[in-house]
Amino acid sequence: MKIAVLNGSPKGKYSITLQSVKYLQKYHPAVEFEIFDIGQRIKQIEKDLPFFDSIVEGVRGSDLILWCYPVYTFLVPYQLLKFISLIFERKAEANFAGKYTSQLLTSKHFYDHTAHNYICNISEDLGMKHIVGHCADMDDLQKPEGRKRLLQFGEELLWTVRENRPLPRKYSPRETPTPRYAPPEKLPLVSPVGESEVVPYDVVLVTDCTDSDSNLGRMIAVFKAALVNPLRVVNLNDFQFDGGCLGCFHCAVAGNCVYQDGFDEFHRTQIRSADCVIFAASINHHWFNPVWKCYDDRQFYNGHRISSMGKAVGYIISGSLQNEANLREVLEARSEMARTYLTGIVTDEVASNTVTTLLLQDLAVSTLRAIATKASRPVNFLGAGGMRIFRDLIYVMRGLMREDHRFYQKHGLYDDFPQRQWKRTLQMIFLGSFLRQKLIGRKASANFKEVLLKRYEKIIRKN
Ligand SMILES: Cc1cc2nc3c(=O)[nH]c(=O)nc-3n(C[C@H](O)[C@H](O)[C@H](O)COP(=O)(O)O)c2cc1C
């Protein structure tokens, strides 16, 4: 049996994830593992067609394709996403079709499921049979339980291929095209929101749109016309990225990125500084064009610090987001994690031009309103859960991630550690032992609900 390993880590042979493959290799000497360093050699893969073809040839000659990668900002690293886009662009899908595939990923479990969903979706688009992947913690290989689970995963892969097991499909086939969006010649008048009319808010629209005569281009134009404030437009294609994040952690140690292309400065001064950011992009293979992933990953220079807290964000999207639950979850989770106020997501999937136009105009108005009123919402699970992972991680790694640690201290992001809530813990110990005493318990449980409400009633009376 032959397994083609598509190593998406930009660290190549120094990848932590790859060590799990090496472990499997040791336990299955009869299986041939061919490792392709996709992440590290993406520039060559882009430029050198025969090199790309040799990888595709390796895939064609294998029984199983193993996507092996670290989770990078909710998804796969930019380099692997770029490779995936090349498979479609160069029409190499047939080489993947019909093969068994699975994925081995490492992370700190922060949105590893969205990365897993994405690769599963891509695999199925390529016509492959996807076996549920192995979402390991980056330290799992160091633990006996982790090694045991990894070996079980390996056994399952080999068994599935040997037995030619049938596998269910998780996602509906391919992306649905959206109708042409053509705004009316005469746009409906927009009623502006009071004071925001005159306040010079800085609203920036970040896009990769190059064609003003596309759905996305026309949507941007309608949004711009509806905004009473001037709109700054930043096109990601105008920024010369030297490359995707290398995962070297130089930024965590030294405080700056190894690349000298000025991305930190560009991001800080052109995007982070704005009162509101509107992202305008087209859906492409369950994500956006690769430049967006490069942009996302390179923001790692800022560690886990939340740079846009309290700001407003919105999205203008060309593509059928209704069929992209995973992508939508990531967009919402990003806002939740960044503590930004998501004013809205407008797409071109509604068949009515009038509705889309009205939604775009509403996005402009509600964006200004959100800035003017400093709108905020409580975070839901996507933000509260994610933040607990970050909090624990940074606390443990505070010796290395010193800037992050200072930021978390300053903004009270450690304050919800359970062990710090000693007053509440004590209260619960007393309450529990009180209620457990049968006689008192019987009486107390009758008015337990009333007792619990006392504190809330006091707040309502006093505020
Ligand atoms: C740019 C960047 C983004 C990351 N994003 C995430 C993330 O979203 N979720 C997570 O749990 N870990 C994240 N990590 C941590 C890596 O997934 C983790 O360190 C991984 O084990 C590295 O594997 P590798 O050595 O194979 O590259 C990120 C690391 C980097 C450098």
Coordinates of C-alpha atoms and ligand atoms in Angstrom, one line a residue:
M1 CA 0.0 0.0 0.0
K2 CA 1.2 3.5 -0.8
I3 CA 0.2 6.7 1.0
A4 CA 0.9 10.2 -0.4
V5 CA 1.4 12.6 2.4
L6 CA 0.7 16.3 1.5
N7 CA 2.7 18.1 4.2
G8 CA 1.1 21.6 4.4
S9 CA 3.3 22.9 7.1
P10 CA 5.6 25.7 6.0
K11 CA 8.2 24.2 8.3
G12 CA 8.8 21.2 6.0
K13 CA 10.7 18.4 7.8
Y14 CA 10.7 20.5 11.0
S15 CA 6.9 20.2 11.2
I16 CA 5.5 18.9 14.5
T17 CA 2.5 17.4 12.6
L18 CA 4.8 15.5 10.3
Q19 CA 6.4 13.7 13.4
S20 CA 3.0 11.8 13.8
V21 CA 3.4 10.6 10.2
K22 CA 6.9 9.4 11.0
Y23 CA 5.5 7.5 14.0
L24 CA 2.9 5.8 11.8
Q25 CA 5.7 5.0 9.4
K26 CA 7.7 3.2 12.1
Y27 CA 4.8 1.0 13.0
H28 CA 3.9 0.2 9.4
P29 CA 7.2 -0.6 7.6
A30 CA 5.4 -2.4 4.8
V31 CA 3.5 0.7 3.8
E32 CA 5.2 3.1 1.5
F33 CA 4.9 6.8 2.6
E34 CA 5.8 9.4 0.0
I35 CA 6.0 12.8 1.6
F36 CA 5.5 16.0 -0.4
D37 CA 6.6 19.2 1.2
I38 CA 3.8 21.4 -0.2
G39 CA 3.9 24.1 2.5
Q40 CA 7.6 24.7 2.3
R41 CA 7.9 24.5 -1.5
I42 CA 4.8 26.4 -2.5
K43 CA 6.7 29.0 -4.5
Q44 CA 8.4 26.3 -6.6
I45 CA 5.1 24.5 -7.0
E46 CA 3.6 27.8 -8.4
K47 CA 6.4 28.5 -10.8
D48 CA 7.6 25.1 -11.9
L49 CA 4.9 23.2 -13.7
P50 CA 6.8 19.9 -14.0
F51 CA 7.4 20.0 -10.2
F52 CA 3.6 20.4 -9.6
D53 CA 3.0 17.6 -12.1
S54 CA 5.4 15.3 -10.2
I55 CA 3.4 15.8 -7.0
V56 CA 0.1 15.1 -8.9
E57 CA 1.7 12.0 -10.4
G58 CA 2.6 10.8 -6.8
V59 CA -1.0 11.3 -5.8
R60 CA -2.2 9.3 -8.8
G61 CA 0.0 6.4 -7.9
S62 CA -1.2 6.2 -4.3
D63 CA -3.9 4.3 -2.5
L64 CA -4.5 7.0 0.1
I65 CA -3.9 10.7 0.2
L66 CA -3.1 12.1 3.7
W67 CA -3.5 15.9 4.2
C68 CA -1.0 16.6 7.0
Y69 CA -1.0 20.2 8.3
P70 CA -1.1 22.5 11.3
V71 CA -4.2 24.6 11.9
Y72 CA -3.5 28.2 10.9
T73 CA -6.1 30.8 11.9
F74 CA -9.3 28.7 11.7
L75 CA -8.1 26.8 8.6
V76 CA -5.1 25.4 6.8
P77 CA -1.9 27.4 6.2
Y78 CA -2.0 29.8 3.2
Q79 CA 0.5 27.6 1.4
L80 CA -1.7 24.5 1.4
L81 CA -4.7 26.6 0.4
K82 CA -2.7 28.0 -2.5
F83 CA -1.8 24.4 -3.6
I84 CA -5.5 23.4 -3.4
S85 CA -6.4 26.4 -5.6
L86 CA -3.7 25.3 -8.1
I87 CA -5.2 21.8 -8.3
F88 CA -8.5 23.3 -9.6
E89 CA -6.8 26.0 -11.7
R90 CA -4.6 23.5 -13.5
K91 CA -7.5 21.0 -13.8
A92 CA -5.7 18.2 -12.0
E93 CA -8.8 17.0 -10.1
A94 CA -9.0 13.7 -12.0
N95 CA -5.8 12.5 -10.3
F96 CA -7.5 12.8 -6.9
A97 CA -10.9 11.4 -7.9
G98 CA -11.9 8.1 -6.5
K99 CA -9.1 7.9 -4.0
Y100 CA -9.4 7.4 -0.2
T101 CA -8.2 10.4 1.7
S102 CA -7.9 11.6 5.3
Q103 CA -6.3 14.3 7.3
L104 CA -3.8 14.5 10.2
L105 CA -3.7 17.9 11.8
T106 CA -2.2 19.4 14.9
S107 CA -3.1 22.5 16.8
K108 CA -4.2 23.7 20.2
H109 CA -7.8 22.8 19.2
F110 CA -8.7 26.4 18.5
Y111 CA -11.1 26.0 15.6
D112 CA -9.5 22.8 14.4
H113 CA -13.0 21.6 13.4
T114 CA -13.4 24.3 10.9
A115 CA -10.1 23.4 9.3
H116 CA -11.2 19.8 9.3
N117 CA -14.5 20.6 7.7
Y118 CA -12.8 22.7 5.0
I119 CA -10.4 19.8 4.0
C120 CA -13.3 17.3 4.0
N121 CA -15.3 19.6 1.8
I122 CA -12.4 20.1 -0.6
S123 CA -11.7 16.3 -0.7
E124 CA -15.3 15.6 -1.6
D125 CA -15.2 18.3 -4.3
L126 CA -12.1 16.4 -5.7
G127 CA -14.2 13.3 -5.8
M128 CA -12.3 11.6 -3.0
K129 CA -13.7 9.3 -0.2
H130 CA -13.0 11.1 3.0
I131 CA -12.2 9.2 6.2
V132 CA -12.7 11.2 9.4
G133 CA -9.4 12.8 10.2
H134 CA -7.2 12.9 13.3
C135 CA -7.3 16.3 15.1
A136 CA -4.5 16.1 17.5
D137 CA -3.2 18.5 20.1
M138 CA 0.3 19.6 19.1
D139 CA 1.6 17.8 22.2
D140 CA -0.3 14.5 21.8
L141 CA 2.6 12.5 20.4
Q142 CA 4.4 13.1 23.7
K143 CA 1.7 11.3 25.6
P144 CA 1.0 7.5 25.7
E145 CA -2.8 8.1 25.1
G146 CA -2.0 10.4 22.2
R147 CA 0.3 7.7 20.6
K148 CA -2.3 5.0 21.2
R149 CA -5.0 7.1 19.4
L150 CA -2.7 7.9 16.6
L151 CA -2.0 4.2 16.0
Q152 CA -5.7 3.5 16.1
F153 CA -6.2 6.1 13.4
G154 CA -3.4 4.5 11.3
E155 CA -5.1 1.1 11.6
E156 CA -8.4 2.6 10.6
L157 CA -6.9 4.1 7.5
L158 CA -5.3 0.9 6.4
W159 CA -8.4 -1.2 7.2
T160 CA -10.7 1.2 5.2
V161 CA -8.5 1.0 2.1
R162 CA -8.0 -2.8 2.4
E163 CA -11.7 -3.5 2.8
N164 CA -12.7 -0.8 0.3
R165 CA -15.3 0.5 2.9
P166 CA -18.1 2.6 1.6
L167 CA -18.1 6.1 3.1
P168 CA -20.9 8.7 3.4
R169 CA -20.6 12.1 1.8
K170 CA -20.8 15.0 4.2
Y171 CA -21.3 18.0 1.9
S172 CA -23.4 18.6 -1.1
P173 CA -21.4 18.7 -4.4
R174 CA -19.7 21.9 -5.5
E175 CA -20.5 25.6 -4.9
T176 CA -23.7 27.0 -6.2
P177 CA -23.3 29.9 -8.6
T178 CA -25.1 33.1 -7.7
P179 CA -27.3 35.1 -10.1
R180 CA -25.9 38.3 -11.8
Y181 CA -26.3 41.3 -9.6
A182 CA -27.3 44.5 -11.5
P183 CA -28.3 47.4 -9.3
P184 CA -31.0 49.7 -10.6
E185 CA -29.9 52.7 -12.7
K186 CA -31.4 55.1 -10.1
L187 CA -30.5 53.9 -6.6
P188 CA -33.1 54.3 -3.8
L189 CA -32.4 57.2 -1.5
V190 CA -30.7 56.3 1.7
S191 CA -31.8 57.9 5.0
P192 CA -28.7 58.6 6.9
V193 CA -28.3 58.1 10.7
G194 CA -28.4 61.4 12.5
E195 CA -25.0 62.5 13.9
S196 CA -23.0 59.9 12.0
E197 CA -23.6 62.1 8.9
V198 CA -21.2 64.7 10.0
V199 CA -18.6 62.8 12.0
P200 CA -15.6 61.9 9.9
Y201 CA -15.4 58.2 10.7
D202 CA -12.7 56.3 9.0
V203 CA -14.3 53.4 7.2
V204 CA -12.0 51.1 5.2
L205 CA -13.1 48.6 2.7
V206 CA -10.5 45.7 2.3
T207 CA -10.9 43.8 -0.9
D208 CA -9.1 41.8 -3.6
C209 CA -11.7 42.7 -6.3
T210 CA -10.0 43.6 -9.6
D211 CA -13.0 43.8 -11.8
S212 CA -15.5 46.7 -11.2
D213 CA -17.8 45.1 -13.6
S214 CA -18.3 41.9 -11.6
N215 CA -21.0 41.2 -9.0
L216 CA -18.6 42.1 -6.2
G217 CA -17.4 45.3 -8.0
R218 CA -21.0 46.4 -8.4
M219 CA -21.9 45.6 -4.8
I220 CA -18.9 47.6 -3.6
A221 CA -20.0 50.6 -5.7
V222 CA -23.6 50.5 -4.3
F223 CA -22.2 50.3 -0.8
K224 CA -19.9 53.2 -1.4
A225 CA -22.7 55.4 -2.8
A226 CA -24.8 54.7 0.2
L227 CA -22.2 55.7 2.7
V228 CA -22.3 59.4 3.6
N229 CA -18.7 59.2 4.8
P230 CA -15.8 58.8 2.5
L231 CA -14.7 55.2 2.0
R232 CA -11.1 54.3 1.9
V233 CA -10.4 51.2 -0.3
V234 CA -7.4 48.9 0.3
N235 CA -6.9 46.3 -2.3
L236 CA -4.8 43.3 -1.0
N237 CA -3.5 42.7 -4.5
D238 CA -1.7 46.1 -4.3
F239 CA 0.4 44.8 -1.4
Q240 CA 3.5 42.8 -2.3
F241 CA 3.6 39.9 0.2
D242 CA 7.0 38.3 0.4
G243 CA 5.2 35.1 1.3
G244 CA 2.9 33.3 3.8
C245 CA 3.5 33.0 7.5
L246 CA 6.4 30.5 8.1
G247 CA 5.3 29.5 11.6
C248 CA 8.8 30.3 12.9
F249 CA 7.6 32.1 16.0
H250 CA 10.2 34.8 15.5
C251 CA 7.5 37.4 16.2
A252 CA 6.6 35.8 19.6
V253 CA 10.3 35.9 20.7
A254 CA 11.7 39.0 19.0
G255 CA 8.4 41.0 18.6
N256 CA 8.7 41.4 14.8
C257 CA 8.3 39.3 11.7
V258 CA 11.2 37.8 9.7
Y259 CA 9.7 39.2 6.5
Q260 CA 10.9 42.7 5.5
D261 CA 7.9 43.4 3.3
G262 CA 6.3 45.9 5.7
F263 CA 3.1 44.0 6.3
D264 CA 2.9 44.9 10.0
E265 CA 3.2 48.6 9.2
F266 CA 0.7 48.3 6.3
H267 CA -1.8 46.4 8.5
R268 CA -1.4 48.7 11.5
T269 CA -1.7 52.0 9.6
Q270 CA -4.1 51.2 6.8
I271 CA -6.5 48.7 8.3
R272 CA -6.2 48.3 12.1
S273 CA -6.4 52.0 12.6
A274 CA -9.9 52.4 11.0
D275 CA -13.1 52.8 13.0
C276 CA -14.7 50.1 10.9
V277 CA -13.5 47.5 8.4
I278 CA -15.7 46.2 5.6
F279 CA -14.3 43.1 3.9
A280 CA -15.4 42.5 0.3
A281 CA -14.5 39.1 -1.3
S282 CA -15.7 36.3 -3.5
I283 CA -16.2 32.8 -2.3
N284 CA -13.8 30.5 -4.0
H285 CA -13.7 26.7 -3.2
H286 CA -15.3 27.2 0.2
W287 CA -13.0 30.1 1.2
F288 CA -11.9 33.3 -0.5
N289 CA -9.0 33.7 -3.0
P290 CA -5.6 32.6 -1.5
V291 CA -4.4 36.2 -0.9
W292 CA -6.9 36.4 1.9
K293 CA -5.4 33.5 3.7
C294 CA -2.0 35.0 3.3
Y295 CA -3.4 38.2 4.8
D296 CA -5.0 36.3 7.7
D297 CA -1.9 34.2 8.6
R298 CA 0.5 37.1 8.4
Q299 CA -1.5 38.8 11.2
F300 CA 0.2 36.3 13.5
Y301 CA 2.9 39.0 13.9
N302 CA 0.5 40.5 16.4
G303 CA 0.3 37.3 18.4
H304 CA -3.0 36.7 20.2
R305 CA -3.6 40.3 21.0
I306 CA -7.0 41.7 20.0
S307 CA -6.3 44.8 17.9
S308 CA -9.8 45.7 16.8
M309 CA -11.7 45.4 20.1
G310 CA -14.9 47.5 20.1
K311 CA -14.8 48.3 16.4
A312 CA -17.4 47.5 13.7
V313 CA -16.9 45.0 10.9
G314 CA -19.1 44.0 8.0
Y315 CA -18.8 41.7 4.9
I316 CA -19.8 42.1 1.3
I317 CA -19.6 38.7 -0.3
S318 CA -20.1 37.4 -3.8
G319 CA -21.1 33.7 -3.5
S320 CA -23.6 31.4 -2.0
L321 CA -22.9 31.8 1.7
Q322 CA -26.1 30.0 2.6
N323 CA -24.4 26.8 1.4
E324 CA -21.2 27.5 3.2
A325 CA -22.0 27.0 6.9
N326 CA -18.4 26.4 7.8
L327 CA -17.2 29.7 6.2
R328 CA -20.0 31.5 7.9
E329 CA -19.1 30.1 11.3
V330 CA -15.5 31.3 10.8
L331 CA -16.6 34.8 9.9
E332 CA -18.9 35.0 12.9
A333 CA -16.3 33.4 15.2
R334 CA -13.7 35.9 14.1
S335 CA -15.9 38.8 15.2
E336 CA -16.7 37.0 18.4
M337 CA -13.0 36.4 19.1
A338 CA -12.0 39.9 18.1
R339 CA -14.8 41.5 20.2
T340 CA -15.9 43.5 17.1
Y341 CA -19.4 44.3 16.3
L342 CA -20.6 42.5 13.2
T343 CA -22.9 44.9 11.5
G344 CA -23.9 42.5 8.7
I345 CA -23.0 40.2 5.9
V346 CA -24.5 41.0 2.5
T347 CA -24.2 38.5 -0.4
D348 CA -25.4 38.4 -4.0
E349 CA -27.2 35.1 -3.6
V350 CA -30.7 36.6 -3.3
A351 CA -32.4 36.5 -6.8
S352 CA -33.8 40.1 -6.4
N353 CA -31.5 43.0 -7.3
T354 CA -33.7 45.3 -5.3
V355 CA -33.3 43.3 -2.1
T356 CA -29.5 43.0 -2.5
T357 CA -29.3 46.8 -3.1
L358 CA -31.4 47.6 -0.1
L359 CA -29.3 45.2 2.0
L360 CA -26.1 47.0 0.9
Q361 CA -27.6 50.4 1.7
D362 CA -28.7 49.1 5.0
L363 CA -25.1 47.8 5.7
A364 CA -23.8 51.3 5.1
V365 CA -26.3 52.9 7.4
S366 CA -26.0 50.3 10.1
T367 CA -22.2 50.5 10.0
L368 CA -22.2 54.2 10.7
R369 CA -24.9 53.7 13.4
A370 CA -22.7 51.0 15.0
I371 CA -19.7 53.3 15.2
A372 CA -21.8 56.2 16.4
T373 CA -23.5 54.2 19.2
K374 CA -20.4 52.2 20.0
A375 CA -22.6 49.1 19.5
S376 CA -21.6 45.9 21.3
R377 CA -23.1 42.5 22.0
P378 CA -22.3 39.8 24.6
V379 CA -20.0 37.2 23.2
N380 CA -21.5 33.8 22.5
F381 CA -19.9 30.3 22.6
L382 CA -17.7 31.0 19.5
G383 CA -15.9 33.8 21.3
A384 CA -16.2 32.7 25.0
G385 CA -15.0 29.2 24.2
G386 CA -12.2 30.3 21.9
M387 CA -11.0 32.9 24.4
R388 CA -10.7 30.3 27.1
I389 CA -8.4 28.3 24.9
F390 CA -6.2 31.3 24.2
R391 CA -6.3 32.4 27.8
D392 CA -5.0 29.0 29.1
L393 CA -2.4 28.8 26.3
I394 CA -1.0 32.2 26.8
Y395 CA -0.9 31.9 30.6
V396 CA 1.2 28.7 30.3
M397 CA 3.4 30.1 27.5
R398 CA 3.7 33.6 29.1
G399 CA 7.5 33.2 29.3
L400 CA 7.6 33.1 25.5
M401 CA 4.6 35.1 24.5
R402 CA 5.3 38.1 26.7
E403 CA 3.5 40.7 24.7
D404 CA 0.4 38.6 24.6
H405 CA 0.6 38.0 28.4
R406 CA 0.9 41.7 29.1
F407 CA -2.1 42.4 26.9
Y408 CA -4.2 39.7 28.6
Q409 CA -3.3 41.1 32.0
K410 CA -4.0 44.6 31.0
H411 CA -7.4 43.8 29.6
G412 CA -8.5 41.5 32.4
L413 CA -8.6 38.5 30.1
Y414 CA -7.4 36.2 32.9
D415 CA -10.0 37.4 35.3
D416 CA -12.4 34.5 34.5
F417 CA -10.0 31.8 35.7
P418 CA -12.2 29.7 37.9
Q419 CA -9.7 29.6 40.8
R420 CA -9.9 33.4 41.0
Q421 CA -13.6 33.3 41.7
W422 CA -13.1 32.2 45.3
K423 CA -16.0 34.2 46.7
R424 CA -18.5 32.5 44.3
T425 CA -16.9 29.1 44.9
L426 CA -17.3 29.5 48.7
Q427 CA -20.9 30.6 48.3
M428 CA -21.7 27.5 46.3
I429 CA -20.0 25.2 48.8
F430 CA -22.2 26.7 51.6
L431 CA -25.3 26.6 49.4
G432 CA -24.7 23.0 48.4
S433 CA -24.1 21.7 51.9
F434 CA -27.2 23.7 53.1
L435 CA -29.4 22.2 50.5
R436 CA -28.0 18.7 51.0
Q437 CA -29.3 18.6 54.6
K438 CA -32.4 16.8 53.9
L439 CA -34.9 18.5 56.2
I440 CA -33.7 22.0 55.4
G441 CA -33.3 20.9 51.8
R442 CA -36.9 20.0 51.4
K443 CA -38.1 23.4 52.6
A444 CA -35.4 25.3 50.8
S445 CA -35.9 23.6 47.4
A446 CA -39.5 24.9 47.4
N447 CA -38.3 28.5 47.3
F448 CA -34.9 27.8 45.7
K449 CA -35.9 29.6 42.5
E450 CA -37.0 32.6 44.5
V451 CA -33.7 32.7 46.4
L452 CA -31.8 32.6 43.1
L453 CA -33.7 35.5 41.7
K454 CA -33.1 37.8 44.7
R455 CA -29.8 39.2 43.2
Y456 CA -31.4 39.9 39.8
E457 CA -34.4 41.6 41.4
K458 CA -32.1 43.8 43.3
I459 CA -30.3 44.9 40.1
I460 CA -33.5 45.7 38.4
R461 CA -34.7 47.8 41.4
K462 CA -31.5 49.7 41.7
N463 CA -30.4 50.4 38.1
Ligands
LIG1 C1 0.2 31.5 11.9 C2 -0.3 30.5 12.9 C3 -1.6 30.4 13.1 C4 -2.1 29.4 14.0 N1 -3.4 29.2 14.1 C5 -3.9 28.3 15.0 C6 -5.3 28.1 15.2 O1 -6.1 28.8 14.5 N2 -5.7 27.2 16.0 C7 -4.8 26.4 16.8 O2 -5.3 25.6 17.6 N3 -3.5 26.6 16.6 C8 -3.0 27.5 15.7 N4 -1.7 27.6 15.5 C9 -0.7 26.6 16.2 C10 -0.4 25.5 15.3 O3 -1.5 24.9 14.7 C11 0.4 24.4 16.0 O4 1.5 25.1 16.6 C12 0.9 23.3 15.1 O5 1.0 22.2 15.9 C13 2.2 23.5 14.4 O6 2.4 22.4 13.6 P1 3.6 22.3 12.6 O7 4.9 22.3 13.4 O8 3.4 21.0 11.9 O9 3.6 23.4 11.6 C14 -1.2 28.6 14.7 C15 0.2 28.7 14.5 C16 0.7 29.7 13.6 C17 2.1 29.9 13.3

